Coordinates of N, CA and C in Angstrom, one line a residue:
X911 N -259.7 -15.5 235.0 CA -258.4 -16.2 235.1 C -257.3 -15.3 235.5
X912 N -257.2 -14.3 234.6 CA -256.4 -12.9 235.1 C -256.4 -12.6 237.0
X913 N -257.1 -12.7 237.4 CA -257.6 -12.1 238.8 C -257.1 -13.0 239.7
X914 N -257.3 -14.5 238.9 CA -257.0 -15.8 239.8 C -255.7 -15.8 239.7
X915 N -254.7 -15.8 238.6 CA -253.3 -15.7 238.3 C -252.7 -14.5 239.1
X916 N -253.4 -13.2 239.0 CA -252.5 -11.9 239.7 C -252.0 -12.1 241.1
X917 N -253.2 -13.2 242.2 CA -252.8 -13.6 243.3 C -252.5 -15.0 243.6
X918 N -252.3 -15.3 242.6 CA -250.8 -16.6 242.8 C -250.1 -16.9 242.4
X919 N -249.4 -18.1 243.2 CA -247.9 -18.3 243.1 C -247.6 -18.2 241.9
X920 N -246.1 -18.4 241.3 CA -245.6 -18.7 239.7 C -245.8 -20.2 239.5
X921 N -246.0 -20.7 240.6 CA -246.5 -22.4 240.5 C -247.6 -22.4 239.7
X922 N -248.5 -21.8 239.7 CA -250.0 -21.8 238.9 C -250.0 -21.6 237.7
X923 N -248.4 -20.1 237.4 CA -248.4 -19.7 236.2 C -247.9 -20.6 235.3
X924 N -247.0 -21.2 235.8 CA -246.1 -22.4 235.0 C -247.2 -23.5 234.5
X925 N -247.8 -24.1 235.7 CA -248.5 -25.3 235.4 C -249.8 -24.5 234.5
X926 N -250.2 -23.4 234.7 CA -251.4 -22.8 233.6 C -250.9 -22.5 232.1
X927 N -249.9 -21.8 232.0 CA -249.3 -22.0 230.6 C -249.1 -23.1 229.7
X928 N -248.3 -24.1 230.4 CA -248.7 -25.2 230.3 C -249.2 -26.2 229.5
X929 N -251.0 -25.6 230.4 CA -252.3 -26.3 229.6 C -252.9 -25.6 228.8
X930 N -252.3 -24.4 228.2 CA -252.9 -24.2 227.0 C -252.5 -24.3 225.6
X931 N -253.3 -24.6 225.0 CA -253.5 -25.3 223.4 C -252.9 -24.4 222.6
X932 N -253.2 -23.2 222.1 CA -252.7 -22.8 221.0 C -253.3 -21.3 221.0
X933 N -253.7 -20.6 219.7 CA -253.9 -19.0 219.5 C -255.3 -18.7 220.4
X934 N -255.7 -19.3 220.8 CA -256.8 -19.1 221.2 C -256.2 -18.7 223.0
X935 N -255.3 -18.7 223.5 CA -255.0 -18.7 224.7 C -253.9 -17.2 224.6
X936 N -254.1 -17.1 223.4 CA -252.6 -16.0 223.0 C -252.7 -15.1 224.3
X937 N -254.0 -14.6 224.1 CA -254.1 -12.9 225.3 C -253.7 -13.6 226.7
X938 N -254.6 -14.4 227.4 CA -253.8 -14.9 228.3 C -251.9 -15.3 228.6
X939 N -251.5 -15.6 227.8 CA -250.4 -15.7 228.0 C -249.6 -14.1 227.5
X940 N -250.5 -13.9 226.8 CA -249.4 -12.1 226.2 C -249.6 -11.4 228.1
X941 N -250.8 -11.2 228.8 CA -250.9 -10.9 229.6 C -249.7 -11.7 230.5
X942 N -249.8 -12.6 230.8 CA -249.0 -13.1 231.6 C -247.4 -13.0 231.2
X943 N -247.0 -12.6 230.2 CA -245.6 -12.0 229.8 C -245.7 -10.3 230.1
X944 N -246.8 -9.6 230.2 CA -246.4 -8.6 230.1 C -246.5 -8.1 232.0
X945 N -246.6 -9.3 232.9 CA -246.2 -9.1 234.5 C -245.0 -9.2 234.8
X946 N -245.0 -7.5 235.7 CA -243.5 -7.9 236.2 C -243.1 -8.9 237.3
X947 N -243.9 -10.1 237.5 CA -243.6 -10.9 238.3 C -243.5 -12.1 237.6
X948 N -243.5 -12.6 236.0 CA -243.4 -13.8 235.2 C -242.2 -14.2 235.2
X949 N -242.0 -15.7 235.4 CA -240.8 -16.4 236.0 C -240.4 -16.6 234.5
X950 N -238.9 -16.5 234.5 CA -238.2 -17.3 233.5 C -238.6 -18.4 232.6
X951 N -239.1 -19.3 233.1 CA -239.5 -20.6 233.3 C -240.9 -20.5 232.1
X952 N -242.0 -19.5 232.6 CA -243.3 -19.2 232.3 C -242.9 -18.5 230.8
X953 N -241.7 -17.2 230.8 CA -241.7 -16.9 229.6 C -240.7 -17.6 228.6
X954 N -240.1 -18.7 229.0 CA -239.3 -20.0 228.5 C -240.3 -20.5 227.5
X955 N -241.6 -21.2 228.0 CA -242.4 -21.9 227.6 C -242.5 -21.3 226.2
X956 N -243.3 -19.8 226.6 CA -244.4 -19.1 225.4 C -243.0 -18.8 224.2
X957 N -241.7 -18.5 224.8 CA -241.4 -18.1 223.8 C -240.8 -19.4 222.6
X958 N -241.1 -20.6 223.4 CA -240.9 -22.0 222.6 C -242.5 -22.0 221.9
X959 N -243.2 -21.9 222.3 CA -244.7 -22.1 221.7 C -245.2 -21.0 220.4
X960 N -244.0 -19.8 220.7 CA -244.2 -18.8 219.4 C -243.6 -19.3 218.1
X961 N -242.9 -20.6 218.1 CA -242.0 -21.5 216.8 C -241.3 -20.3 216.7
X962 N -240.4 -20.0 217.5 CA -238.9 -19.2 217.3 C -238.5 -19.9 216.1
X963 N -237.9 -20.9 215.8 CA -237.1 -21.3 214.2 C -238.2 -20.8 213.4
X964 N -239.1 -20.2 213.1 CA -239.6 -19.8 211.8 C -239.4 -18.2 212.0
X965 N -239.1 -17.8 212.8 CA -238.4 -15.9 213.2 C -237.1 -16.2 212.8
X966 N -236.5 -17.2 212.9 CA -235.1 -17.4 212.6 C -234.3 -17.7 211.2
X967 N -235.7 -18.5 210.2 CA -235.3 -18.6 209.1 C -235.5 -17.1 208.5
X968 N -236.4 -16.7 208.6 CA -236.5 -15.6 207.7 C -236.4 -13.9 208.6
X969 N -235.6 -13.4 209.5 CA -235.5 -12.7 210.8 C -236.5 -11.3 209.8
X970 N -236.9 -10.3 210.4 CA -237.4 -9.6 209.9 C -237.5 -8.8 211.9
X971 N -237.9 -7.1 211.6 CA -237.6 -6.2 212.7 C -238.8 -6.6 213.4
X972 N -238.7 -6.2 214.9 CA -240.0 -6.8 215.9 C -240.8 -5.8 215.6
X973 N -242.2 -6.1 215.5 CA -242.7 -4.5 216.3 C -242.9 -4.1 217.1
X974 N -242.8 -2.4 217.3 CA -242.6 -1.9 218.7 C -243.5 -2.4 219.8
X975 N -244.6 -2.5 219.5 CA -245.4 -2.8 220.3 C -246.2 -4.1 219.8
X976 N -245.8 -5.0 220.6 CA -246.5 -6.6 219.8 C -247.7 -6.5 220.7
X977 N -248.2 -7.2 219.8 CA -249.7 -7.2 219.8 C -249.7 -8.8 220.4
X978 N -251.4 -9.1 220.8 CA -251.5 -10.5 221.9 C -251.3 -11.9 220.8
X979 N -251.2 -11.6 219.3 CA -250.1 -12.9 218.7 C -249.0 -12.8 218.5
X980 N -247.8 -11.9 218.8 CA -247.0 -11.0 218.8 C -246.0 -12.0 220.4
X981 N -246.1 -13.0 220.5 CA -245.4 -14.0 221.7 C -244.0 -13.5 221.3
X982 N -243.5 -14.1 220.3 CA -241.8 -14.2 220.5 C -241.6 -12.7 220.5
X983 N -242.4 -11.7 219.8 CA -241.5 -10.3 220.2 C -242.0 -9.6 221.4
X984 N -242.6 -9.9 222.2 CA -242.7 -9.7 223.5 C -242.3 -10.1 224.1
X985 N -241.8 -11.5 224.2 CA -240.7 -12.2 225.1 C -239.5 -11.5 225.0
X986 N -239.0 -11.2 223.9 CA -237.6 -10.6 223.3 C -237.1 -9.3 223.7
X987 N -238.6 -8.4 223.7 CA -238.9 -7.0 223.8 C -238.5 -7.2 225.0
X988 N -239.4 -8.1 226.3 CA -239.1 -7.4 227.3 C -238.3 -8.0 228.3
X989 N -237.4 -9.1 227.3 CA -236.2 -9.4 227.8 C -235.4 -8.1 227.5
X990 N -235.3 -7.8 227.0 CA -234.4 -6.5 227.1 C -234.6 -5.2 227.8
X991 N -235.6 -5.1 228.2 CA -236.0 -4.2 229.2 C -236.0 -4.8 230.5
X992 N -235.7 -6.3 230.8 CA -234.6 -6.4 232.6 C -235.9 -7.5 232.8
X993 N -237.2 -8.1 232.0 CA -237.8 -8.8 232.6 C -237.4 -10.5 232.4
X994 N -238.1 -10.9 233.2 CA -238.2 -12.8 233.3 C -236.5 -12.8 233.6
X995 N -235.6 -11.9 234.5 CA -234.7 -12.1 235.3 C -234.4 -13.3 236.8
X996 N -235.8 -13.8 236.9 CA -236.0 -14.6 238.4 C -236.6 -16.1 237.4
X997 N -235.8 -16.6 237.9 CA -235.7 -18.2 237.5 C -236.1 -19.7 238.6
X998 N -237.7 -19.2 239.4 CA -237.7 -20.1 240.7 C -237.6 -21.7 239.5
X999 N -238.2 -21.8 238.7 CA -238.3 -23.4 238.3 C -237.7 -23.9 237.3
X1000 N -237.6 -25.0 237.1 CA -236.8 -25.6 236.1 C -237.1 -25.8 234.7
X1001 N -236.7 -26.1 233.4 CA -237.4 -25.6 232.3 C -237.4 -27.2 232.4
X1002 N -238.6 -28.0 231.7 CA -238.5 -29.3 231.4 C -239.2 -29.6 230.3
X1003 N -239.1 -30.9 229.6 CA -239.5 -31.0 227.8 C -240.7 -30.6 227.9
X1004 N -241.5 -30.2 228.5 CA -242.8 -29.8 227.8 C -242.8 -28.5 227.8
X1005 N -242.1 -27.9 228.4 CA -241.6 -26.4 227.6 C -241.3 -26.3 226.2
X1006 N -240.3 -26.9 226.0 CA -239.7 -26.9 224.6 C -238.9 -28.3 224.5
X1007 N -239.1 -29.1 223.2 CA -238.7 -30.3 223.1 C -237.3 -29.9 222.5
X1008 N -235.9 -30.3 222.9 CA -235.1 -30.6 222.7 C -234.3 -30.0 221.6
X1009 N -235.2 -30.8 220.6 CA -234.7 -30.7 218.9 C -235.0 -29.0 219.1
X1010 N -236.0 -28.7 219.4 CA -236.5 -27.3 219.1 C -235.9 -26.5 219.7
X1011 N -235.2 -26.4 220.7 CA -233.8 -25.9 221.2 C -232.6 -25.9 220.2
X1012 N -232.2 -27.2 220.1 CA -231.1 -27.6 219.3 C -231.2 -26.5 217.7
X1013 N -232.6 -26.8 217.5 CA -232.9 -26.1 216.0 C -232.6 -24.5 216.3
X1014 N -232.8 -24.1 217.3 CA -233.0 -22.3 217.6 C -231.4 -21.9 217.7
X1015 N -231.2 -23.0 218.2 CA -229.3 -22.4 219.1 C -228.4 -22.8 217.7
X1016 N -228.8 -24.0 216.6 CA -228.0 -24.0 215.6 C -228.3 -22.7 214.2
X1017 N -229.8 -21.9 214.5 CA -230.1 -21.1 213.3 C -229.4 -19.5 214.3
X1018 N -229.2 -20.2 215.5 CA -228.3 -18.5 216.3 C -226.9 -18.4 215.7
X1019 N -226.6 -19.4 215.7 CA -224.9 -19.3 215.4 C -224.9 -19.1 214.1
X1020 N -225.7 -19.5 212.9 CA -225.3 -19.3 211.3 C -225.5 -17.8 211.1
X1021 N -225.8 -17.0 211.8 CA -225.9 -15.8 211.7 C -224.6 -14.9 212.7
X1022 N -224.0 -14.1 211.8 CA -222.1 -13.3 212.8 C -223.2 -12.2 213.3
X1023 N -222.4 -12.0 214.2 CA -223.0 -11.4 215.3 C -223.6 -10.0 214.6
X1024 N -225.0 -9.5 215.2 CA -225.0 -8.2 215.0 C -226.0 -8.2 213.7
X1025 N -226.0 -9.3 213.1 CA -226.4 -9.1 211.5 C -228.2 -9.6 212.0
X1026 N -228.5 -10.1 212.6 CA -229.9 -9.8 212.9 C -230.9 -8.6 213.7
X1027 N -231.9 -8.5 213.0 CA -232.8 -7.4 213.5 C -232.7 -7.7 215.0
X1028 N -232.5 -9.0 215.6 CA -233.3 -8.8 216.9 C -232.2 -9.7 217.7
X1029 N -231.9 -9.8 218.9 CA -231.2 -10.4 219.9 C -231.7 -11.6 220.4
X1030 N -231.8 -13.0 220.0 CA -231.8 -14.0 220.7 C -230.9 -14.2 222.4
X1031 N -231.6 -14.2 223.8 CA -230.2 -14.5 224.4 C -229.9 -15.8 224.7
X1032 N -228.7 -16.0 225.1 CA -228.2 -17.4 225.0 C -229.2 -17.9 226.2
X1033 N -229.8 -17.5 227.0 CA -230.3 -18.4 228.2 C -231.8 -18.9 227.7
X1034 N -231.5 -18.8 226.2 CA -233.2 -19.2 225.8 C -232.8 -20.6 225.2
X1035 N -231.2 -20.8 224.9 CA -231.3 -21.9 224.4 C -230.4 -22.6 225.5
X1036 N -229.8 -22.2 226.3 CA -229.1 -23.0 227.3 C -229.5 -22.4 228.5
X1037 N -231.2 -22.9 228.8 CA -231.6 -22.5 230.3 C -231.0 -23.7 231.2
X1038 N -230.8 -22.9 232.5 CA -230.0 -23.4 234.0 C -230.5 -23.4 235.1
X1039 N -231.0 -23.6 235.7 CA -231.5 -23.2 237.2 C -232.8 -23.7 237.5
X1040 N -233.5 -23.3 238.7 CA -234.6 -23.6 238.9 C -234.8 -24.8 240.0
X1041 N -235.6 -24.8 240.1 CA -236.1 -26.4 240.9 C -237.6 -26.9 240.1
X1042 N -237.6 -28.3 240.1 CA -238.7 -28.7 239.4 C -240.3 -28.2 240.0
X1043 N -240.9 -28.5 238.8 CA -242.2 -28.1 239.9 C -242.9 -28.6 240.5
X1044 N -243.5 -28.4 241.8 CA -244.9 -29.1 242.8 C -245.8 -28.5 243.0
X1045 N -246.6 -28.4 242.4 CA -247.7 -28.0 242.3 C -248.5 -28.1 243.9
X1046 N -249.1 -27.2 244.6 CA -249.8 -28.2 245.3 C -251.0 -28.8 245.0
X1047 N -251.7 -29.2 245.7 CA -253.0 -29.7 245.4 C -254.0 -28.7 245.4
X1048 N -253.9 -27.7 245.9 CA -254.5 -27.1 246.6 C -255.3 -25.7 245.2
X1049 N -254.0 -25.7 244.6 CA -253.7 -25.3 243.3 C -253.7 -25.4 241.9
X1050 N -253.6 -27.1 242.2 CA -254.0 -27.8 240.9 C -255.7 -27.7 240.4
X1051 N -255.5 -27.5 239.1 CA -257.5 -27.8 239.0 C -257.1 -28.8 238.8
X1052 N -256.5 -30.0 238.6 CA -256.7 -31.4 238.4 C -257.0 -31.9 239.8
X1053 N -256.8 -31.3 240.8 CA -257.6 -31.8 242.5 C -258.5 -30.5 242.9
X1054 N -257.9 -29.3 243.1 CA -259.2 -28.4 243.5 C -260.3 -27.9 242.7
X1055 N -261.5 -28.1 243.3 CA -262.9 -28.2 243.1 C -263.2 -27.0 242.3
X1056 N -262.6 -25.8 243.2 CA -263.1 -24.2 242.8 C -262.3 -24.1 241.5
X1057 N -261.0 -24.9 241.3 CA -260.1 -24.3 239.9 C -260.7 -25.1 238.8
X1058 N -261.2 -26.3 238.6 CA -261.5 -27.0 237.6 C -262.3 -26.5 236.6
X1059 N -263.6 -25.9 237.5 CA -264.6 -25.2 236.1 C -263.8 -24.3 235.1
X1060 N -263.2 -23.2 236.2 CA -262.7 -21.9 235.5 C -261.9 -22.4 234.5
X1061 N -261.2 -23.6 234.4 CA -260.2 -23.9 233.6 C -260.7 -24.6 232.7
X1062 N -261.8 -25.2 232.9 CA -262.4 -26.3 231.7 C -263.2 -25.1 230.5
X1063 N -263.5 -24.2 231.5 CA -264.3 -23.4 230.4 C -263.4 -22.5 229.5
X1064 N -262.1 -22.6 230.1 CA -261.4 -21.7 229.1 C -260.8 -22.5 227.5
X1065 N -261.3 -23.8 228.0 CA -260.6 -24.7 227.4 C -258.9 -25.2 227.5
X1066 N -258.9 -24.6 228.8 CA -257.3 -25.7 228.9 C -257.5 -26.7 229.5
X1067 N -256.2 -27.5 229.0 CA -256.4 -29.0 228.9 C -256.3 -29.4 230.6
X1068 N -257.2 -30.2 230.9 CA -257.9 -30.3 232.6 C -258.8 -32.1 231.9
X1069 N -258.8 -32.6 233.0 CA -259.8 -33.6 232.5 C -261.1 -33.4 232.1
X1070 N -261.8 -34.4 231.9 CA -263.4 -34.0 231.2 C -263.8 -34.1 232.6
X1071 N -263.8 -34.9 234.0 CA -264.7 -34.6 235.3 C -264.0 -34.2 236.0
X1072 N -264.9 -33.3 236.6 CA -264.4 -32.4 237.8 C -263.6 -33.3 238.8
X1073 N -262.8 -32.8 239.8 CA -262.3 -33.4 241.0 C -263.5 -33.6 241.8
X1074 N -263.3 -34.6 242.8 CA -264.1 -34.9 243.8 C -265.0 -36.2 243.8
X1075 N -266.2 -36.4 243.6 CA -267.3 -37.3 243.7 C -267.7 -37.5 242.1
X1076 N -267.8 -36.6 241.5 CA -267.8 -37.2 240.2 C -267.2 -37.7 239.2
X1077 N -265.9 -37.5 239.5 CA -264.8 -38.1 239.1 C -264.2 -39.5 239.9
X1078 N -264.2 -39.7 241.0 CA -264.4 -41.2 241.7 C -265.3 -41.9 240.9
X1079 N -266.5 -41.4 240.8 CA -267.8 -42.0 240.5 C -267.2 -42.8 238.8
X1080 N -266.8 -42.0 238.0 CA -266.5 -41.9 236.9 C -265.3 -42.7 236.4
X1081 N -264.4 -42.4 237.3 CA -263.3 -44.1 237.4 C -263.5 -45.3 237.9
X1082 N -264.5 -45.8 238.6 CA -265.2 -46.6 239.1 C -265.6 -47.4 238.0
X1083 N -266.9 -46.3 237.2 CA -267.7 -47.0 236.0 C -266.8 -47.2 235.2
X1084 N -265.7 -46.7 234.8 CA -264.5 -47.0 233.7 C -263.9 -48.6 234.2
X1085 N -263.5 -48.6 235.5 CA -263.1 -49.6 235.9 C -263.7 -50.7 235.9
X1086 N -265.1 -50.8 236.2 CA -266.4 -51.6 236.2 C -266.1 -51.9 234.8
X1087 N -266.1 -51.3 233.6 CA -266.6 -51.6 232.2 C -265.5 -52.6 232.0
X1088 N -263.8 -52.3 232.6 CA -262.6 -53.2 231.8 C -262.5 -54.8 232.9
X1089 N -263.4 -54.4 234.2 CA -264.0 -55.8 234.7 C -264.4 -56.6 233.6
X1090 N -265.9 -56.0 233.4 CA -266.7 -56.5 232.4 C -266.3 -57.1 231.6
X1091 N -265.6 -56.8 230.5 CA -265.1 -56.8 229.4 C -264.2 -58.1 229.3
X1092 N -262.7 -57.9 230.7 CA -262.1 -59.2 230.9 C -262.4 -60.1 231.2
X1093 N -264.1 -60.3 231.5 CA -264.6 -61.6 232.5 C -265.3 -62.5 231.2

């Protein structure tokens, strides 16, 4: 997945972050924060997915070197050393739902400046820019043939049939059955 990601677009990265589930995807995504080519957007996501409001209720120091469950202090870490500066896409609710913004940017302000271990920056709770995303096809495993396996086996979320002929085949028989069923 690493090898497939190093030579593509940030379109892949966005839509691949995305579809993953939870700790089990950690290294892939710690990897993918620790490139100097990860969009704003990509490190937007993970650092909504590390539940920032529970860093917030109780703040405690990062450590130096975060480790692959270690998301929000590597996002933070290497916001401060100049990365996820390039912003091609837009942040949208399935990055981070709303409230969960709202909750991060109201537990930033109850704290006077300075008095936390660590630097939240404001563009984590008021991201700007971007253009939405398009995936192509070409790119999607939900259409291309070659990306579907690699992605079903990692367990990101992808349908259960492949693109192509068995998948036609497979909405067919679905469609056949709700025939059935209404006749």
């Amino acid at each position: 997945m690493r090898r497939l990601l190093k030579s593509s677009p940030q379109e892949l990265w966005l839509d691949t972050i995305r579809r993953t589930n939870g700790p089990e995807h950690n290294g892939l995504v710690h990897w993918m924060l620790a490139q100097i080519e990860c969009d704003f957007s990509v490190a937007f996501h993970a650092f909504y997915r590390s539940d920032p409001a529970s860093f917030l209720e109780e703040p405690t120091q990062l450590p130096p070197r975060p480790g692959v469950n270690d998301i929000f202090a590597q996002v933070l870490l290497n916001w401060e050393t100049g990365s996820y500066r390039t912003q091609r896409f837009r942040v949208e609710a399935i990055d981070a739902p709303l409230v969960a913004i709202a909750k991060v940017d109201r537990l930033v302000r109850e704290y006077p400046a300075g008095t936390m271990p660590f630097q939240i920056p404001r563009r984590f709770v008021d991201p700007k820019g971007g253009v939405n995303l398009r995936l192509p096809s070409y790119l999607s495993p939900d259409h291309a043939a070659h990306l579907w396996p690699l992605y079903a086996e990692m367990g990101l979320r992808v349908r259960n049939e492949p693109p192509g002929l068995k998948r036609t085949a497979a909405q067919v028989k679905s469609l056949l059955r709700i025939v059935a069923r209404s006749a």
